[in-house]
């Protein structure tokens, strides 16, 4: 048998499919950030709020109930003090209010006011309109597949990162 002049075959990259996707994830993130999509949607909704404040309002809008500060922070994947500052800003603007937690008198819950819900709805309508235009030429099955796969990816990545946090806390103890 004659040796192959090119050398032994290169081992197959087990992550080649992911390597092809990674630049696209980066491209999408950069395009949304550079295009100031969240800021444009807030402007279109008539809201002079920064991205973190919009994140709090959107978290409350998508919740089916009033939330504690810690729950909002978990949904946004940030720390509680960051959310507390945003909630205070939103309270001053009349977009959220604190209500008593019926299960713990020491705690309060945050809920959107009527104005806050209307503002969040305008923001969501603006964002959804933009994405609807971007995907207007996609077949229905492609849009359904995108929603299903993005949901799965976000859930799996979030769960995996949460395990990292848990592992780090266990190692610190």
mmCIF file of C-alpha atoms in Angstrom, residues 56-129:
data_model
loop_
_atom_site.group_PDB
_atom_site.id
_atom_site.type_symbol
_atom_site.label_atom_id
_atom_site.label_comp_id
_atom_site.label_asym_id
_atom_site.label_seq_id
_atom_site.Cartn_x
_atom_site.Cartn_y
_atom_site.Cartn_z
ATOM 1 C CA UNK A 56 -38.355 45.262 32.762
ATOM 2 C CA UNK A 57 -41.574 46.529 31.210
ATOM 3 C CA UNK A 58 -41.526 43.745 28.620
ATOM 4 C CA UNK A 59 -40.881 41.105 31.303
ATOM 5 C CA UNK A 60 -43.918 42.349 33.198
ATOM 6 C CA UNK A 61 -45.969 42.521 29.989
ATOM 7 C CA UNK A 62 -45.262 38.881 29.143
ATOM 8 C CA UNK A 63 -45.834 37.606 32.692
ATOM 9 C CA UNK A 64 -49.250 36.327 33.657
ATOM 10 C CA UNK A 65 -49.037 37.941 37.086
ATOM 11 C CA UNK A 66 -47.214 40.576 39.143
ATOM 12 C CA UNK A 67 -43.569 39.655 39.782
ATOM 13 C CA UNK A 68 -41.017 40.120 42.532
ATOM 14 C CA UNK A 69 -37.832 42.010 41.694
ATOM 15 C CA UNK A 70 -35.892 38.736 41.790
ATOM 16 C CA UNK A 71 -38.270 37.101 39.330
ATOM 17 C CA UNK A 72 -37.873 39.995 36.909
ATOM 18 C CA UNK A 73 -34.090 39.771 37.304
ATOM 19 C CA UNK A 74 -34.196 36.030 36.580
ATOM 20 C CA UNK A 75 -36.268 36.570 33.457
ATOM 21 C CA UNK A 76 -33.855 39.261 32.270
ATOM 22 C CA UNK A 77 -30.795 37.321 33.474
ATOM 23 C CA UNK A 78 -29.443 40.279 35.438
ATOM 24 C CA UNK A 79 -28.924 41.015 39.136
ATOM 25 C CA UNK A 80 -31.672 42.335 41.408
ATOM 26 C CA UNK A 81 -30.195 45.795 42.150
ATOM 27 C CA UNK A 82 -30.120 46.505 38.421
ATOM 28 C CA UNK A 83 -33.850 45.758 38.202
ATOM 29 C CA UNK A 84 -34.617 47.776 41.345
ATOM 30 C CA UNK A 85 -33.171 50.912 39.721
ATOM 31 C CA UNK A 86 -35.198 50.340 36.557
ATOM 32 C CA UNK A 87 -38.396 49.699 38.520
ATOM 33 C CA UNK A 88 -37.873 52.981 40.399
ATOM 34 C CA UNK A 89 -37.543 54.813 37.077
ATOM 35 C CA UNK A 90 -40.671 53.136 35.722
ATOM 36 C CA UNK A 91 -42.571 53.926 38.951
ATOM 37 C CA UNK A 92 -41.691 57.630 38.661
ATOM 38 C CA UNK A 93 -43.023 57.567 35.096
ATOM 39 C CA UNK A 94 -46.274 55.900 36.221
ATOM 40 C CA UNK A 95 -45.659 52.763 34.158
ATOM 41 C CA UNK A 96 -45.411 50.236 37.037
ATOM 42 C CA UNK A 97 -46.552 50.066 40.641
ATOM 43 C CA UNK A 98 -45.749 48.023 43.712
ATOM 44 C CA UNK A 99 -48.472 45.883 45.212
ATOM 45 C CA UNK A 100 -48.493 43.804 48.373
ATOM 46 C CA UNK A 101 -47.517 40.169 47.993
ATOM 47 C CA UNK A 102 -50.523 38.232 49.335
ATOM 48 C CA UNK A 103 -48.229 35.365 50.390
ATOM 49 C CA UNK A 104 -45.572 37.444 52.175
ATOM 50 C CA UNK A 105 -46.426 40.769 53.805
ATOM 51 C CA UNK A 106 -42.751 41.769 53.877
ATOM 52 C CA UNK A 107 -42.426 41.561 50.096
ATOM 53 C CA UNK A 108 -43.936 43.540 47.287
ATOM 54 C CA UNK A 109 -44.735 42.633 43.730
ATOM 55 C CA UNK A 110 -44.333 44.778 40.645
ATOM 56 C CA UNK A 111 -47.069 45.078 38.052
ATOM 57 C CA UNK A 112 -47.585 47.367 35.078
ATOM 58 C CA UNK A 113 -50.110 50.161 35.382
ATOM 59 C CA UNK A 114 -52.675 50.662 32.633
ATOM 60 C CA UNK A 115 -50.288 53.160 31.029
ATOM 61 C CA UNK A 116 -47.435 50.674 31.381
ATOM 62 C CA UNK A 117 -49.409 47.915 29.696
ATOM 63 C CA UNK A 118 -50.399 50.255 26.860
ATOM 64 C CA UNK A 119 -46.773 51.370 26.436
ATOM 65 C CA UNK A 120 -45.521 47.769 26.412
ATOM 66 C CA UNK A 121 -48.200 46.827 23.872
ATOM 67 C CA UNK A 122 -47.141 49.680 21.562
ATOM 68 C CA UNK A 123 -43.512 48.575 21.888
ATOM 69 C CA UNK A 124 -44.332 44.923 21.158
ATOM 70 C CA UNK A 125 -46.492 45.935 18.186
ATOM 71 C CA UNK A 126 -43.596 47.949 16.771
ATOM 72 C CA UNK A 127 -41.102 45.103 17.241
ATOM 73 C CA UNK A 128 -43.437 42.486 15.818
ATOM 74 C CA UNK A 129 -44.199 44.704 12.843
#
